[in-house]
Short mmCIF file of C-alpha atoms in Angstrom, two decimals:
data_model
loop_
_atom_site.label_atom_id
_atom_site.label_comp_id
_atom_site.label_asym_id
_atom_site.label_seq_id
_atom_site.Cartn_x
_atom_site.Cartn_y
_atom_site.Cartn_z
CA UNK A 5 63.68 176.71 138.51
CA UNK A 6 65.78 176.20 140.91
CA UNK A 7 64.50 174.00 143.54
CA UNK A 8 64.87 174.43 147.26
CA UNK A 9 67.77 172.50 148.33
CA UNK A 10 66.67 169.12 150.20
CA UNK A 11 67.95 169.63 154.01
CA UNK A 12 70.00 168.11 156.08
CA UNK A 13 68.52 168.75 159.00
CA UNK A 14 65.05 168.64 158.87
CA UNK A 15 64.30 168.37 162.47
CA UNK A 16 65.73 172.09 163.25
CA UNK A 17 65.09 175.59 163.12
CA UNK A 18 66.54 178.95 165.10
CA UNK A 19 67.19 177.44 168.41
CA UNK A 20 65.34 178.22 171.22
CA UNK A 21 67.82 180.70 173.11
CA UNK A 22 67.94 182.38 169.83
CA UNK A 23 64.30 182.61 169.72
CA UNK A 24 63.07 184.01 173.57
CA UNK A 25 66.45 186.37 173.30
CA UNK A 26 64.80 187.88 170.18
CA UNK A 27 61.41 187.44 172.54
CA UNK A 28 63.20 189.16 175.20
CA UNK A 29 64.91 192.50 173.24
CA UNK A 30 61.22 193.12 171.58
CA UNK A 31 59.45 193.39 175.19
CA UNK A 32 62.21 194.55 177.72
CA UNK A 33 61.83 191.46 179.35
CA UNK A 34 64.62 190.71 182.04
CA UNK A 35 66.53 187.74 180.23
CA UNK A 36 66.58 184.51 182.07
CA UNK A 37 67.01 182.72 179.29
CA UNK A 38 69.85 182.76 177.50
CA UNK A 39 72.99 181.52 179.86
CA UNK A 40 75.87 184.28 179.63
CA UNK A 41 76.88 186.40 182.86
CA UNK A 42 75.89 189.70 182.36
CA UNK A 43 79.01 190.38 185.44
CA UNK A 44 82.94 191.35 183.93
CA UNK A 45 85.05 189.51 183.12
CA UNK A 46 88.53 188.86 185.03
CA UNK A 47 90.32 191.78 185.15
CA UNK A 48 93.70 189.99 184.79
CA UNK A 49 91.82 188.30 181.86
CA UNK A 50 91.09 190.85 179.62
CA UNK A 51 94.48 192.78 180.13
CA UNK A 52 96.15 189.70 179.42
CA UNK A 53 93.73 189.67 176.31
CA UNK A 54 95.03 193.54 174.83
CA UNK A 55 98.56 192.87 175.87
CA UNK A 56 98.32 189.31 173.59
CA UNK A 57 97.19 191.93 170.54
CA UNK A 58 99.53 194.26 171.35
CA UNK A 59 101.89 191.53 170.74
CA UNK A 60 101.47 191.01 167.82
CA UNK A 61 99.28 187.08 168.35
CA UNK A 62 96.99 188.00 165.76
CA UNK A 63 97.54 185.32 163.39
CA UNK A 64 96.67 181.34 162.83
CA UNK A 65 97.60 179.96 166.36
CA UNK A 66 98.95 176.10 165.71
CA UNK A 67 96.08 173.72 164.87
CA UNK A 68 95.89 172.36 168.21
CA UNK A 69 96.21 175.14 170.23
CA UNK A 70 99.19 177.10 171.70
CA UNK A 71 102.09 175.20 173.49
CA UNK A 72 101.84 177.68 176.82
CA UNK A 73 97.93 176.89 176.65
CA UNK A 74 98.03 173.11 176.36
CA UNK A 75 100.58 173.19 179.43
CA UNK A 76 98.36 175.03 181.04
CA UNK A 77 95.41 172.76 180.44
CA UNK A 78 97.71 169.91 181.38
CA UNK A 79 98.83 171.04 184.87
CA UNK A 80 95.17 172.21 186.16
CA UNK A 81 93.93 168.35 185.23
CA UNK A 82 96.76 167.16 187.18
CA UNK A 83 96.00 169.43 190.28
CA UNK A 84 92.47 168.46 190.20
CA UNK A 85 91.68 165.66 188.26
CA UNK A 86 95.20 162.92 189.49
CA UNK A 87 96.28 162.53 186.03
CA UNK A 88 98.14 164.76 183.46
CA UNK A 89 97.88 164.55 179.79
CA UNK A 90 100.55 164.74 177.27
CA UNK A 91 100.54 168.10 176.14
CA UNK A 92 100.82 167.20 172.44
CA UNK A 93 98.76 163.91 171.88
CA UNK A 94 96.21 164.43 174.20
CA UNK A 95 94.75 168.00 174.31
CA UNK A 96 93.28 170.24 171.36
CA UNK A 97 92.04 173.54 172.20
CA UNK A 98 88.81 174.39 169.89
CA UNK A 99 86.21 177.13 168.85
CA UNK A 100 84.14 176.30 172.21
CA UNK A 101 82.97 173.52 173.71
CA UNK A 102 80.17 173.45 170.56
CA UNK A 103 82.42 172.54 168.15
CA UNK A 104 84.39 169.99 169.95
CA UNK A 105 81.24 167.99 170.96
CA UNK A 106 80.53 168.06 166.41
CA UNK A 107 84.35 167.20 165.97
CA UNK A 108 84.37 164.17 168.81
CA UNK A 109 80.70 162.87 166.59
CA UNK A 110 82.47 163.21 163.45
CA UNK A 111 85.86 161.85 164.71
CA UNK A 112 84.22 158.53 165.30
CA UNK A 113 80.40 157.46 164.21
CA UNK A 114 79.76 157.14 161.10
CA UNK A 115 76.68 156.97 159.09
CA UNK A 116 74.23 154.29 160.31
CA UNK A 117 75.83 154.03 163.45
CA UNK A 118 73.88 155.36 166.62
CA UNK A 119 74.52 157.50 169.50
CA UNK A 120 72.62 157.66 173.10
CA UNK A 121 72.25 160.40 174.55
CA UNK A 122 70.08 160.99 177.82
CA UNK A 123 67.15 163.28 177.87
CA UNK A 124 66.82 166.43 177.84
CA UNK A 125 69.73 167.00 177.04
CA UNK A 126 72.01 170.42 175.27
CA UNK A 127 69.74 171.09 171.75
CA UNK A 128 73.55 171.02 169.81
CA UNK A 129 73.98 166.64 170.40
CA UNK A 130 71.47 165.52 168.00
CA UNK A 131 72.36 167.94 164.83
CA UNK A 132 75.74 166.88 165.05
CA UNK A 133 74.59 163.14 165.34
CA UNK A 134 72.13 163.30 162.15
CA UNK A 135 74.87 165.61 159.89
CA UNK A 136 77.19 162.35 160.40
CA UNK A 137 74.69 160.37 159.08
CA UNK A 138 73.64 158.57 162.39
CA UNK A 139 70.94 158.01 164.43
CA UNK A 140 70.31 159.97 168.35
CA UNK A 141 68.99 157.02 170.47
CA UNK A 142 67.16 158.92 173.29
CA UNK A 143 67.42 157.86 176.99
CA UNK A 144 64.95 159.47 179.18
CA UNK A 145 66.38 161.05 182.89
CA UNK A 146 63.94 160.68 186.01
CA UNK A 147 61.68 163.16 185.01
CA UNK A 148 61.55 164.35 188.88
CA UNK A 149 65.25 164.16 189.86
CA UNK A 150 67.16 164.01 186.37
CA UNK A 151 69.50 160.82 187.59
CA UNK A 152 70.26 158.14 184.69
CA UNK A 153 67.90 154.54 184.31
CA UNK A 154 71.17 152.68 183.97
CA UNK A 155 69.30 149.90 183.16
CA UNK A 156 67.65 152.02 180.17
CA UNK A 157 70.75 152.86 178.34
CA UNK A 158 72.25 149.14 178.73
CA UNK A 159 68.61 148.14 177.32
CA UNK A 160 69.12 150.58 174.02
CA UNK A 161 72.66 149.73 173.29
CA UNK A 162 72.55 147.66 169.96
CA UNK A 163 75.74 145.96 167.41
CA UNK A 164 75.16 149.67 166.26
CA UNK A 165 75.97 151.62 169.03
CA UNK A 166 79.25 153.87 168.82
CA UNK A 167 78.98 156.55 171.55
CA UNK A 168 77.51 157.49 175.14
CA UNK A 169 76.64 161.15 175.57
CA UNK A 170 76.85 162.56 179.17
CA UNK A 171 76.90 165.69 180.88
CA UNK A 172 77.31 166.94 184.34
CA UNK A 173 76.87 169.05 186.12
CA UNK A 174 73.98 168.75 183.54
CA UNK A 175 72.57 171.71 181.49
CA UNK A 176 69.28 172.21 182.19
CA UNK A 177 68.97 170.54 185.56
CA UNK A 178 71.91 171.03 187.38
CA UNK A 179 72.07 167.14 188.26
CA UNK A 180 75.12 165.72 188.42
CA UNK A 181 76.47 162.20 188.13
CA UNK A 182 78.40 160.43 191.05
CA UNK A 183 81.32 157.96 191.56
CA UNK A 184 78.92 155.58 191.64
CA UNK A 185 77.96 156.32 188.21
CA UNK A 186 80.87 156.50 186.94
CA UNK A 187 81.82 153.09 187.77
CA UNK A 188 78.60 152.08 186.41
CA UNK A 189 79.17 153.58 182.96
CA UNK A 190 82.51 151.65 183.01
CA UNK A 191 80.91 148.72 183.33
CA UNK A 192 78.47 148.87 180.54
CA UNK A 193 80.96 150.15 178.49
CA UNK A 194 83.39 147.47 179.35
CA UNK A 195 84.16 144.61 176.69
CA UNK A 196 82.66 146.92 174.23
CA UNK A 197 83.50 149.49 171.19
CA UNK A 198 81.32 152.16 172.44
CA UNK A 199 83.13 155.99 173.15
CA UNK A 200 82.22 157.65 175.68
CA UNK A 201 81.57 161.85 174.85
CA UNK A 202 81.62 163.46 178.94
CA UNK A 203 80.41 166.82 178.33
CA UNK A 204 82.20 168.81 181.57
CA UNK A 205 81.50 172.44 180.82
CA UNK A 206 80.14 173.01 183.86
CA UNK A 207 82.90 171.27 185.94
CA UNK A 208 83.99 173.92 188.16
CA UNK A 209 80.66 175.03 189.10
CA UNK A 210 79.52 172.69 191.65
CA UNK A 211 77.43 173.16 194.88
CA UNK A 212 77.26 171.59 198.80
CA UNK A 213 80.95 170.36 199.02
CA UNK A 214 80.00 167.53 196.20
CA UNK A 215 83.28 166.58 193.99
CA UNK A 216 82.99 166.78 190.29
CA UNK A 217 83.49 163.15 188.69
CA UNK A 218 85.40 164.39 185.90
CA UNK A 219 85.53 160.78 183.95
CA UNK A 220 89.38 161.73 183.79
CA UNK A 221 89.38 160.48 187.09
CA UNK A 222 88.98 157.05 185.98
CA UNK A 223 91.60 155.37 184.22
CA UNK A 224 88.94 153.10 182.79
CA UNK A 225 86.95 155.88 180.91
CA UNK A 226 90.05 157.79 179.92
CA UNK A 227 90.86 155.68 177.61
CA UNK A 228 87.73 155.39 175.31
CA UNK A 229 86.61 159.12 176.50
CA UNK A 230 86.67 162.62 174.60
CA UNK A 231 85.99 164.76 177.56
CA UNK A 232 84.99 168.41 176.69
CA UNK A 233 85.40 171.46 178.81
CA UNK A 234 84.70 174.83 178.24
CA UNK A 235 86.63 178.86 179.46
CA UNK A 236 83.54 180.76 178.55
CA UNK A 237 81.37 179.24 180.98
CA UNK A 238 84.20 179.44 183.50
CA UNK A 239 85.77 182.78 182.74
CA UNK A 240 82.12 184.50 182.21
CA UNK A 241 83.50 185.23 178.22
CA UNK A 242 80.81 182.89 176.45
CA UNK A 243 81.18 185.44 173.53
CA UNK A 244 84.91 184.16 173.33
CA UNK A 245 83.85 180.66 172.41
CA UNK A 246 86.95 179.23 173.39
CA UNK A 247 86.98 175.60 175.04
CA UNK A 248 88.99 172.44 174.68
CA UNK A 249 89.13 168.12 174.35
CA UNK A 250 91.09 166.45 176.22
CA UNK A 251 91.51 162.40 174.66
CA UNK A 252 93.40 159.67 174.46
CA UNK A 253 96.17 159.48 171.33
CA UNK A 254 94.35 157.57 168.99
CA UNK A 255 91.22 159.44 169.48
CA UNK A 256 93.17 163.02 169.82
CA UNK A 257 94.38 162.49 166.46
CA UNK A 258 91.03 161.76 164.86
CA UNK A 259 89.45 164.41 166.81
CA UNK A 260 92.08 166.53 165.07
CA UNK A 261 91.04 165.29 161.46
CA UNK A 262 87.62 167.35 161.84
CA UNK A 263 88.67 170.08 163.84
CA UNK A 264 91.67 171.01 160.95
CA UNK A 265 88.28 170.80 158.42
CA UNK A 266 86.14 172.87 160.30
CA UNK A 267 87.80 176.15 162.40
CA UNK A 268 91.21 174.53 161.70
CA UNK A 269 92.57 177.06 164.94
CA UNK A 270 90.94 178.93 167.63
CA UNK A 271 90.95 182.53 168.91
CA UNK A 272 95.06 183.43 169.08
CA UNK A 273 95.50 186.39 171.78
CA UNK A 274 92.67 184.28 173.83
CA UNK A 275 94.46 181.24 173.93
CA UNK A 276 97.50 183.91 175.49
CA UNK A 277 95.32 184.96 177.72
CA UNK A 278 93.68 182.08 179.16
CA UNK A 279 97.07 180.30 179.50
CA UNK A 280 98.45 183.79 182.20
CA UNK A 281 94.50 183.59 183.74
CA UNK A 282 95.13 179.66 184.61
CA UNK A 283 98.76 179.86 186.22
CA UNK A 284 98.48 183.34 187.71
CA UNK A 285 94.65 182.97 189.63
CA UNK A 286 93.70 179.19 189.68
CA UNK A 287 91.96 180.35 192.67
CA UNK A 288 89.39 181.63 190.24
CA UNK A 289 88.24 178.28 188.93
CA UNK A 290 88.78 176.93 192.51
CA UNK A 291 85.96 179.59 194.02
CA UNK A 292 83.88 179.34 191.20
CA UNK A 293 81.44 176.96 193.20
CA UNK A 294 81.08 178.82 195.95
CA UNK A 295 80.53 181.75 193.97
CA UNK A 296 77.80 180.71 192.17
CA UNK A 297 76.45 179.01 195.33
CA UNK A 298 75.69 182.20 196.75
CA UNK A 299 73.89 183.57 193.61
CA UNK A 300 71.51 179.81 193.40
CA UNK A 301 71.25 180.40 197.39
CA UNK A 302 70.34 184.23 197.35
CA UNK A 303 68.45 183.45 193.93
CA UNK A 304 66.59 180.15 195.77
CA UNK A 305 65.17 182.62 198.60
CA UNK A 306 63.84 185.19 196.40
CA UNK A 307 62.03 182.42 194.11
CA UNK A 308 60.45 181.35 197.25
CA UNK A 309 58.30 184.62 197.32
CA UNK A 310 56.81 183.69 194.14
CA UNK A 311 54.70 180.87 193.06
CA UNK A 312 57.38 179.35 191.13
CA UNK A 313 58.53 176.38 192.84
CA UNK A 314 62.65 175.88 192.21
CA UNK A 315 64.11 172.78 192.11
CA UNK A 316 66.98 171.60 193.74
CA UNK A 317 70.14 172.42 191.84
CA UNK A 318 73.10 170.48 192.28
CA UNK A 319 75.59 172.37 190.47
CA UNK A 320 75.74 174.81 187.17
CA UNK A 321 74.45 178.08 187.09
CA UNK A 322 70.18 177.12 185.91
CA UNK A 323 67.12 177.13 188.14
CA UNK A 324 63.99 174.60 187.06
CA UNK A 325 61.38 175.79 188.33
CA UNK A 326 58.03 174.97 188.58
CA UNK A 327 55.48 176.69 187.46
CA UNK A 328 52.18 174.91 187.27
CA UNK A 329 50.19 176.88 190.67
CA UNK A 330 50.96 179.69 188.13
CA UNK A 331 49.50 178.39 184.31
CA UNK A 332 48.88 174.91 182.95
CA UNK A 333 49.98 176.50 179.60
CA UNK A 334 52.63 174.13 177.61
CA UNK A 335 56.31 175.09 178.53
CA UNK A 336 56.66 176.97 175.34
CA UNK A 337 53.39 179.03 175.55
CA UNK A 338 54.05 179.64 179.13
CA UNK A 339 57.97 180.87 178.12
CA UNK A 340 55.99 183.40 175.32
CA UNK A 341 53.11 184.61 177.97
CA UNK A 342 56.00 185.00 180.55
CA UNK A 343 57.92 187.17 178.06
CA UNK A 344 55.39 189.20 177.15
CA UNK A 345 53.65 189.58 179.84
CA UNK A 346 55.42 189.61 182.37
CA UNK A 347 58.50 190.80 181.35
CA UNK A 348 60.66 187.79 182.33
CA UNK A 349 62.36 185.26 179.89
CA UNK A 350 62.82 181.81 180.61
CA UNK A 351 63.95 178.56 178.64
CA UNK A 352 61.27 176.05 177.94
CA UNK A 353 62.19 172.35 178.50
CA UNK A 354 60.75 170.47 175.91
CA UNK A 355 63.22 171.77 173.28
CA UNK A 356 65.82 169.20 175.38
CA UNK A 357 63.63 166.56 174.28
CA UNK A 358 62.76 164.16 171.87
CA UNK A 359 59.41 163.22 174.15
CA UNK A 360 58.93 165.79 176.40
CA UNK A 361 57.31 163.89 180.05
CA UNK A 362 53.66 164.79 179.51
CA UNK A 363 51.88 167.47 181.81
CA UNK A 364 55.59 168.93 182.42
CA UNK A 365 55.48 171.67 183.86
CA UNK A 366 59.13 172.62 184.44
CA UNK A 367 61.43 176.13 182.75
CA UNK A 368 65.17 177.62 183.17
CA UNK A 369 65.94 180.30 184.33
CA UNK A 370 70.08 181.71 184.40
CA UNK A 371 71.15 183.16 187.48
CA UNK A 372 74.71 183.66 186.26
CA UNK A 373 73.55 187.38 186.81
CA UNK A 374 74.22 190.55 188.52
CA UNK A 375 71.94 191.33 191.11
CA UNK A 376 70.42 193.80 189.65
CA UNK A 377 69.35 191.76 187.02
CA UNK A 378 67.69 188.94 189.35
CA UNK A 379 66.33 191.44 191.67
CA UNK A 380 64.53 193.17 189.04
CA UNK A 381 63.60 189.63 187.63
CA UNK A 382 62.36 188.28 190.90
CA UNK A 383 60.08 192.06 191.21
CA UNK A 384 58.43 190.64 187.86
CA UNK A 385 58.17 186.64 188.89
CA UNK A 386 55.92 187.94 192.29
CA UNK A 387 53.85 189.51 190.64
CA UNK A 388 53.05 186.42 189.24
#
């Protein structure tokens, strides 16, 4: 008799995003759970992808990413953040941000070491840490504002701490780190051997005139950072699974050792398409904040006609709502009830935590949807 395998990820099951999307499909619910747009990809990008495939760019790409795309990323980074990474030694194209996060962790974190994560955090962080044989050390954000407690972060550092992970704009809350926060991060990490992983996949989706405080703006942070970005979030094509990591040469060299034996390279024709899109239409990413800010404002105004209380959304395309006037169910049970009985799917916050705040009654809704989808959801939510 063959014994079942001993799991390397005992805390991992099917992701909450898959569970809720399947439930939405089963009950014909309006799916505001999983964070994907349901409106078209930019026409130029689709046309460029088609041309790339027709031109024969269908075999393996360079392991680090095609030169034209890395050059476009470097120029865009300089334009946005005032610093230009080296095209050959500091930029690596990956199969989405999720791969980049795993690569970065495995590049520098060893068994028995620790990685500090700020709860709530995206659900791929801890499994990647676990697979490295390391330990995720969870430090809670403020349960109301989702601001970091930097004193608690300092207190969590031990001789085994190897990495700090930050995420701004933040998923699931939309909270953002300011310039003061980035200076504090620099102060905390100074004179340590702790690396920084800065998850910036929503970098262009910022509102109310705010500035995205990328780690790349700060020389002291750049020298110890993996900065991770996502084309899928910026160009409405999450299914293309393409992202990139910017890191100094020594870190990029270690990152690429993992990348080349993970995916080796990423979707070649899409790389050609993104290279063209970035250079030809910079207005797309420059105007993305305004595009989503209009959606945020409209969706919030509609939510105020329901019993759900919307929280502030400084960035990203998710809206947290307080459902305490509707139900006292825990968030997972509430999301199941909302899907099955009311026909709208949300994502509970508890899977983003090691230990959810007691009595928290918050769920996440995605407003990266067309108006028809959002209107249909609001009509059902008004019946709560």
